[in-house]
PDB file of C-alpha atoms in Angstrom:
ATOM      1  CA  MET A   1      23.878  18.658  -8.560  1.00  0.00           C
ATOM      2  CA  ALA A   2      21.643  21.335  -7.105  1.00  0.00           C
ATOM      3  CA  ALA A   3      20.846  24.645  -8.824  1.00  0.00           C
ATOM      4  CA  ASP A   4      23.633  26.337  -6.829  1.00  0.00           C
ATOM      5  CA  GLY A   5      26.204  23.900  -8.279  1.00  0.00           C
ATOM      6  CA  GLY A   6      26.567  21.879  -5.096  1.00  0.00           C
ATOM      7  CA  THR A   7      25.661  18.370  -4.044  1.00  0.00           C
ATOM      8  CA  ASP A   8      23.637  17.878  -0.872  1.00  0.00           C
ATOM      9  CA  PHE A   9      25.160  15.408   1.576  1.00  0.00           C
ATOM     10  CA  VAL A  10      24.407  14.220   5.079  1.00  0.00           C
ATOM     11  CA  LEU A  11      27.242  12.896   7.252  1.00  0.00           C
ATOM     12  CA  TYR A  12      26.683  10.059   9.703  1.00  0.00           C
ATOM     13  CA  ARG A  13      28.958   8.240  12.097  1.00  0.00           C
ATOM     14  CA  LYS A  14      29.802   4.849  10.599  1.00  0.00           C
ATOM     15  CA  ASP A  15      28.818   3.099  13.813  1.00  0.00           C
ATOM     16  CA  ARG A  16      25.283   4.517  13.477  1.00  0.00           C
ATOM     17  CA  VAL A  17      24.614   3.463   9.888  1.00  0.00           C
ATOM     18  CA  SER A  18      23.708   0.104   8.421  1.00  0.00           C
ATOM     19  CA  CYS A  19      22.516  -1.114   5.065  1.00  0.00           C
ATOM     20  CA  VAL A  20      19.443  -3.204   5.872  1.00  0.00           C
ATOM     21  CA  ARG A  21      19.028  -4.617   2.378  1.00  0.00           C
ATOM     22  CA  GLY A  22      20.734  -4.455  -1.000  1.00  0.00           C
ATOM     23  CA  GLY A  23      24.297  -4.274   0.302  1.00  0.00           C
ATOM     24  CA  ASP A  24      25.215  -7.133  -2.025  1.00  0.00           C
ATOM     25  CA  GLN A  25      24.173  -4.888  -4.933  1.00  0.00           C
ATOM     26  CA  LEU A  26      26.692  -2.139  -4.098  1.00  0.00           C
ATOM     27  CA  TRP A  27      29.900  -1.669  -6.041  1.00  0.00           C
ATOM     28  CA  GLU A  28      32.688   0.807  -5.497  1.00  0.00           C
ATOM     29  CA  SER A  29      34.513   3.198  -7.754  1.00  0.00           C
ATOM     30  CA  ARG A  30      37.701   5.089  -6.871  1.00  0.00           C
ATOM     31  CA  LEU A  31      39.431   7.876  -8.777  1.00  0.00           C
ATOM     32  CA  LYS A  32      42.691   5.921  -8.425  1.00  0.00           C
ATOM     33  CA  PRO A  33      43.186   2.371  -7.087  1.00  0.00           C
ATOM     34  CA  ASP A  34      44.871   3.716  -3.931  1.00  0.00           C
ATOM     35  CA  SER A  35      42.354   6.535  -3.286  1.00  0.00           C
ATOM     36  CA  PRO A  36      41.015   6.441   0.288  1.00  0.00           C
ATOM     37  CA  THR A  37      37.567   7.594  -0.876  1.00  0.00           C
ATOM     38  CA  ARG A  38      35.308   5.076  -2.527  1.00  0.00           C
ATOM     39  CA  ARG A  39      32.070   6.038  -4.179  1.00  0.00           C
ATOM     40  CA  MET A  40      29.395   3.392  -3.742  1.00  0.00           C
ATOM     41  CA  PHE A  41      26.838   2.723  -6.475  1.00  0.00           C
ATOM     42  CA  ALA A  42      23.785   0.480  -6.748  1.00  0.00           C
ATOM     43  CA  ARG A  43      24.427  -2.199  -9.391  1.00  0.00           C
ATOM     44  CA  CYS A  44      20.776  -2.412 -10.372  1.00  0.00           C
ATOM     45  CA  CYS A  45      20.471   1.175 -11.618  1.00  0.00           C
ATOM     46  CA  ASN A  46      24.025   2.574 -11.477  1.00  0.00           C
ATOM     47  CA  THR A  47      22.879   5.137  -8.897  1.00  0.00           C
ATOM     48  CA  ALA A  48      25.409   6.826  -6.596  1.00  0.00           C
ATOM     49  CA  MET A  49      24.461   6.061  -2.983  1.00  0.00           C
ATOM     50  CA  PHE A  50      27.219   7.397  -0.719  1.00  0.00           C
ATOM     51  CA  LEU A  51      30.908   8.212  -0.318  1.00  0.00           C
ATOM     52  CA  ASP A  52      33.064   6.276   2.092  1.00  0.00           C
ATOM     53  CA  PHE A  53      36.277   7.965   3.168  1.00  0.00           C
ATOM     54  CA  THR A  54      37.871   4.725   4.349  1.00  0.00           C
ATOM     55  CA  LYS A  55      40.339   6.528   6.635  1.00  0.00           C
ATOM     56  CA  GLY A  56      37.508   8.387   8.350  1.00  0.00           C
ATOM     57  CA  HIS A  57      34.820   7.599  10.902  1.00  0.00           C
ATOM     58  CA  TRP A  58      31.920   9.074   8.925  1.00  0.00           C
ATOM     59  CA  LEU A  59      29.867   8.141   5.892  1.00  0.00           C
ATOM     60  CA  THR A  60      28.810  10.815   3.403  1.00  0.00           C
ATOM     61  CA  VAL A  61      25.327   9.953   2.124  1.00  0.00           C
ATOM     62  CA  TYR A  62      23.716  11.687  -0.837  1.00  0.00           C
ATOM     63  CA  ARG A  63      20.792  13.534   0.726  1.00  0.00           C
ATOM     64  CA  GLY A  64      18.412  12.437  -2.031  1.00  0.00           C
ATOM     65  CA  ARG A  65      18.908   8.782  -1.052  1.00  0.00           C
ATOM     66  CA  LEU A  66      17.392   9.298   2.392  1.00  0.00           C
ATOM     67  CA  PRO A  67      13.745   9.476   3.443  1.00  0.00           C
ATOM     68  CA  GLY A  68      12.099  12.874   3.790  1.00  0.00           C
ATOM     69  CA  ASP A  69      12.240  12.999   7.596  1.00  0.00           C
ATOM     70  CA  ILE A  70      15.951  13.814   7.829  1.00  0.00           C
ATOM     71  CA  PRO A  71      17.095  17.009   9.551  1.00  0.00           C
ATOM     72  CA  PRO A  72      17.421  20.106   7.356  1.00  0.00           C
ATOM     73  CA  ALA A  73      20.798  21.227   6.033  1.00  0.00           C
ATOM     74  CA  THR A  74      22.768  23.444   8.406  1.00  0.00           C
ATOM     75  CA  ILE A  75      25.725  24.755   6.367  1.00  0.00           C
ATOM     76  CA  ARG A  76      27.110  24.988   2.856  1.00  0.00           C
ATOM     77  CA  MET A  77      30.852  24.357   2.362  1.00  0.00           C
ATOM     78  CA  MET A  78      33.292  24.668  -0.514  1.00  0.00           C
ATOM     79  CA  THR A  79      31.117  27.317  -2.164  1.00  0.00           C
ATOM     80  CA  ALA A  80      34.139  28.889  -3.854  1.00  0.00           C
ATOM     81  CA  ASP A  81      34.249  25.787  -6.087  1.00  0.00           C
ATOM     82  CA  ARG A  82      30.715  26.203  -7.447  1.00  0.00           C
ATOM     83  CA  PRO A  83      30.299  26.644 -11.197  1.00  0.00           C
ATOM     84  CA  GLU A  84      30.488  30.163 -12.584  1.00  0.00           C
ATOM     85  CA  GLY A  85      27.092  31.810 -12.555  1.00  0.00           C
ATOM     86  CA  ALA A  86      25.641  29.478  -9.921  1.00  0.00           C
ATOM     87  CA  ASP A  87      24.049  31.716  -7.312  1.00  0.00           C
ATOM     88  CA  LEU A  88      23.692  30.706  -3.684  1.00  0.00           C
ATOM     89  CA  PRO A  89      20.151  30.856  -2.353  1.00  0.00           C
ATOM     90  CA  ASP A  90      19.282  33.316   0.410  1.00  0.00           C
ATOM     91  CA  ASP A  91      17.929  30.617   2.714  1.00  0.00           C
ATOM     92  CA  GLY A  92      19.654  31.400   6.002  1.00  0.00           C
ATOM     93  CA  LEU A  93      22.378  28.755   5.699  1.00  0.00           C
ATOM     94  CA  THR A  94      25.928  29.839   6.431  1.00  0.00           C
ATOM     95  CA  ASN A  95      28.062  29.628   3.292  1.00  0.00           C
ATOM     96  CA  TYR A  96      31.743  28.773   3.693  1.00  0.00           C
ATOM     97  CA  PRO A  97      34.051  29.268   0.692  1.00  0.00           C
ATOM     98  CA  GLY A  98      36.198  26.364   1.918  1.00  0.00           C
ATOM     99  CA  GLN A  99      35.989  23.967   4.825  1.00  0.00           C
ATOM    100  CA  SER A 100      34.472  25.218   8.052  1.00  0.00           C
ATOM    101  CA  GLY A 101      36.732  25.155  11.111  1.00  0.00           C
ATOM    102  CA  LYS A 102      33.680  24.723  13.338  1.00  0.00           C
ATOM    103  CA  PHE A 103      32.582  21.735  11.263  1.00  0.00           C
ATOM    104  CA  MET A 104      36.073  20.188  11.386  1.00  0.00           C
ATOM    105  CA  LEU A 105      36.133  20.570  15.199  1.00  0.00           C
ATOM    106  CA  LYS A 106      32.742  18.893  15.426  1.00  0.00           C
ATOM    107  CA  LEU A 107      34.029  16.028  13.266  1.00  0.00           C
ATOM    108  CA  LEU A 108      37.055  15.654  15.555  1.00  0.00           C
ATOM    109  CA  GLY A 109      34.848  15.751  18.660  1.00  0.00           C
ATOM    110  CA  THR A 110      32.723  12.972  17.230  1.00  0.00           C
ATOM    111  CA  TRP A 111      35.790  10.848  16.534  1.00  0.00           C
ATOM    112  CA  ILE A 112      36.982  11.373  20.120  1.00  0.00           C
ATOM    113  CA  ALA A 113      33.534  10.304  21.372  1.00  0.00           C
ATOM    114  CA  MET A 114      33.868   7.161  19.239  1.00  0.00           C
ATOM    115  CA  GLY A 115      37.173   6.286  20.902  1.00  0.00           C
ATOM    116  CA  PHE A 116      39.134   7.044  17.698  1.00  0.00           C
ATOM    117  CA  ARG A 117      37.555   4.029  15.968  1.00  0.00           C
ATOM    118  CA  ARG A 118      36.935   3.736  12.239  1.00  0.00           C
ATOM    119  CA  PRO A 119      34.293   1.002  12.106  1.00  0.00           C
ATOM    120  CA  ALA A 120      33.017  -0.787   9.031  1.00  0.00           C
ATOM    121  CA  VAL A 121      29.432  -0.061   7.991  1.00  0.00           C
ATOM    122  CA  ASP A 122      27.136  -3.004   8.660  1.00  0.00           C
ATOM    123  CA  GLY A 123      25.738  -4.520   5.487  1.00  0.00           C
ATOM    124  CA  VAL A 124      28.163  -2.738   3.141  1.00  0.00           C
ATOM    125  CA  PRO A 125      30.979  -4.593   1.332  1.00  0.00           C
ATOM    126  CA  SER A 126      34.284  -3.904   3.063  1.00  0.00           C
ATOM    127  CA  ALA A 127      36.909  -1.675   1.515  1.00  0.00           C
TER     128      ALA A 127
END
């Protein structure tokens, strides 16, 4: 969790992500057995790696798990849910108290561009 109470994520299309090594060391955890979101952890160190919304076409990767040359953050969402007393930095990012309509439209546009597919992620155990 960051100082502002949030968790930094990067979303990628599932057809543009692959696990090049260590996929056999991933295990999943779900809040309930029928939850569509699975949280993937590395067995070796019990480290959270990413979230997989199995009904979606994107993968939500914890930003800290990626190399330093990733694009900078562009928005902050769900800021109304941050812990009491957690201040948002004045860093130029747009802060949305809930989900951003613009972001949701972009997500839909991406799914259309993918032909409404929900591919598996190469190298990651299937759901």
